[in-house]
CSV table of N, CA, C and O in Angstrom, one decimal:
chain,number,residue,atom,x,y,z
W,1,ALA,N,101.1,-92.3,82.3
W,1,ALA,CA,101.9,-92.6,81.3
W,1,ALA,C,101.3,-93.5,80.3
W,1,ALA,O,101.6,-93.6,79.1
W,2,ASN,N,100.3,-94.3,80.8
W,2,ASN,CA,99.7,-95.2,79.8
W,2,ASN,C,98.5,-94.8,79.1
W,2,ASN,O,97.9,-95.3,78.2
W,3,ARG,N,98.1,-93.4,79.4
W,3,ARG,CA,96.9,-92.9,78.9
W,3,ARG,C,97.3,-91.9,77.8
W,3,ARG,O,98.2,-90.9,78.0
W,4,SER,N,96.7,-91.8,76.6
W,4,SER,CA,96.9,-90.9,75.7
W,4,SER,C,95.6,-90.5,75.2
W,4,SER,O,94.9,-91.1,74.4
W,5,GLY,N,95.1,-89.3,75.7
W,5,GLY,CA,93.8,-88.9,75.3
W,5,GLY,C,92.7,-89.7,75.9
W,5,GLY,O,92.7,-90.0,77.1
W,6,ILE,N,91.9,-90.3,75.0
W,6,ILE,CA,90.8,-91.2,75.5
W,6,ILE,C,91.1,-92.6,75.5
W,6,ILE,O,90.4,-93.4,75.8
W,7,ARG,N,92.4,-92.9,75.1
W,7,ARG,CA,92.9,-94.3,75.1
W,7,ARG,C,93.8,-94.6,76.1
W,7,ARG,O,94.8,-94.0,76.5
W,8,PHE,N,93.6,-95.8,76.7
W,8,PHE,CA,94.5,-96.4,77.6
W,8,PHE,C,95.3,-97.6,77.0
W,8,PHE,O,94.6,-98.5,76.3
W,9,LYS,N,96.5,-97.7,77.0
W,9,LYS,CA,97.3,-98.7,76.3
W,9,LYS,C,98.3,-99.2,77.4
W,9,LYS,O,99.3,-98.5,77.8
W,10,CYS,N,98.3,-100.5,77.7
W,10,CYS,CA,99.1,-101.2,78.6
W,10,CYS,C,100.5,-101.2,78.0
W,10,CYS,O,100.7,-101.8,76.9
W,11,LYS,N,101.5,-100.7,78.7
W,11,LYS,CA,102.8,-100.8,78.1
W,11,LYS,C,103.6,-102.2,78.2
W,11,LYS,O,104.4,-102.4,77.5
W,12,GLN,N,102.9,-103.0,79.0
W,12,GLN,CA,103.4,-104.4,79.2
W,12,GLN,C,102.9,-105.3,78.1
W,12,GLN,O,103.7,-106.1,77.5
W,13,CYS,N,101.6,-105.3,77.9
W,13,CYS,CA,101.1,-106.3,76.9
W,13,CYS,C,100.4,-105.7,75.7
W,13,CYS,O,100.1,-106.4,74.8
W,14,GLY,N,100.3,-104.4,75.7
W,14,GLY,CA,99.7,-103.6,74.6
W,14,GLY,C,98.1,-103.6,74.5
W,14,GLY,O,97.5,-103.1,73.5
W,15,TYR,N,97.5,-104.1,75.5
W,15,TYR,CA,96.1,-104.0,75.7
W,15,TYR,C,95.6,-102.6,75.5
W,15,TYR,O,96.1,-101.7,76.2
W,16,THR,N,94.5,-102.3,74.7
W,16,THR,CA,94.1,-101.0,74.5
W,16,THR,C,92.5,-101.0,74.8
W,16,THR,O,91.8,-101.9,74.3
W,17,ILE,N,92.1,-99.9,75.5
W,17,ILE,CA,90.7,-99.7,75.9
W,17,ILE,C,90.4,-98.3,76.1
W,17,ILE,O,91.4,-97.5,76.2
W,18,HIS,N,89.2,-97.9,76.0
W,18,HIS,CA,88.9,-96.4,76.3
W,18,HIS,C,89.3,-96.1,77.8
W,18,HIS,O,89.0,-97.0,78.7
W,19,ALA,N,89.9,-95.0,78.0
W,19,ALA,CA,90.5,-94.8,79.3
W,19,ALA,C,89.5,-94.7,80.4
W,19,ALA,O,89.7,-95.2,81.5
W,20,ASP,N,88.3,-94.0,80.1
W,20,ASP,CA,87.2,-93.9,81.1
W,20,ASP,C,86.7,-95.4,81.5
W,20,ASP,O,86.4,-95.5,82.6
W,21,LEU,N,86.6,-96.2,80.5
W,21,LEU,CA,86.0,-97.5,80.6
W,21,LEU,C,87.0,-98.3,81.6
W,21,LEU,O,86.6,-98.9,82.5
W,22,ASN,N,88.2,-98.1,81.2
W,22,ASN,CA,89.3,-98.8,82.1
W,22,ASN,C,89.2,-98.3,83.4
W,22,ASN,O,89.3,-99.1,84.4
W,23,GLY,N,89.1,-97.1,83.7
W,23,GLY,CA,89.0,-96.6,85.1
W,23,GLY,C,87.7,-97.0,85.8
W,23,GLY,O,87.7,-97.5,86.9
W,24,ALA,N,86.6,-97.2,85.1
W,24,ALA,CA,85.4,-97.6,85.7
W,24,ALA,C,85.6,-99.2,86.1
W,24,ALA,O,85.1,-99.6,87.2
W,25,ILE,N,86.2,-99.9,85.2
W,25,ILE,CA,86.4,-101.3,85.5
W,25,ILE,C,87.4,-101.4,86.8
W,25,ILE,O,87.1,-102.3,87.6
W,26,ASN,N,88.4,-100.6,86.8
W,26,ASN,CA,89.3,-100.6,88.0
W,26,ASN,C,88.7,-100.3,89.3
W,26,ASN,O,88.8,-100.9,90.3
W,27,ILE,N,87.7,-99.3,89.3
W,27,ILE,CA,86.9,-98.9,90.4
W,27,ILE,C,86.1,-100.0,90.8
W,27,ILE,O,85.9,-100.4,92.0
W,28,ALA,N,85.3,-100.6,89.8
W,28,ALA,CA,84.4,-101.7,90.1
W,28,ALA,C,85.1,-102.9,90.8
W,28,ALA,O,84.7,-103.5,91.7
W,29,LYS,N,86.3,-103.2,90.3
W,29,LYS,CA,87.1,-104.3,90.8
W,29,LYS,C,87.5,-103.9,92.3
W,29,LYS,O,87.5,-104.8,93.2
W,30,ALA,N,87.9,-102.7,92.5
W,30,ALA,CA,88.4,-102.2,93.9
W,30,ALA,C,87.3,-102.4,94.8
W,30,ALA,O,87.4,-102.9,96.0
W,31,ILE,N,86.1,-101.9,94.6
W,31,ILE,CA,84.9,-101.9,95.5
W,31,ILE,C,84.3,-103.3,95.7
W,31,ILE,O,83.7,-103.6,96.7
W,32,SER,N,84.5,-104.3,94.8
W,32,SER,CA,84.1,-105.5,94.9
W,32,SER,C,85.1,-106.5,95.6
W,32,SER,O,84.8,-107.6,95.8
W,33,GLY,N,86.3,-106.0,95.8
W,33,GLY,CA,87.2,-106.8,96.5
W,33,GLY,C,88.1,-107.7,95.6
W,33,GLY,O,88.9,-108.6,96.1
W,34,LEU,N,88.0,-107.5,94.3
W,34,LEU,CA,88.8,-108.4,93.3
W,34,LEU,C,90.2,-107.9,93.2
W,34,LEU,O,91.0,-108.7,92.7
W,35,VAL,N,90.6,-106.7,93.6
W,35,VAL,CA,92.0,-106.2,93.5
W,35,VAL,C,92.5,-106.2,95.0
W,35,VAL,O,91.9,-105.6,95.9
W,36,ALA,N,93.5,-106.7,95.2
W,36,ALA,CA,94.2,-106.8,96.5
W,36,ALA,C,94.9,-105.4,96.8
W,36,ALA,O,95.2,-104.7,96.1
């Protein structure tokens, strides 16, 4: 629901980023242990 095409926009704070970059950041955080 936060993704519109190639853009990700946080519904809580309004932060906007390329959706694929946001996904890559989330994956990197998950495999590095930064996300609980």
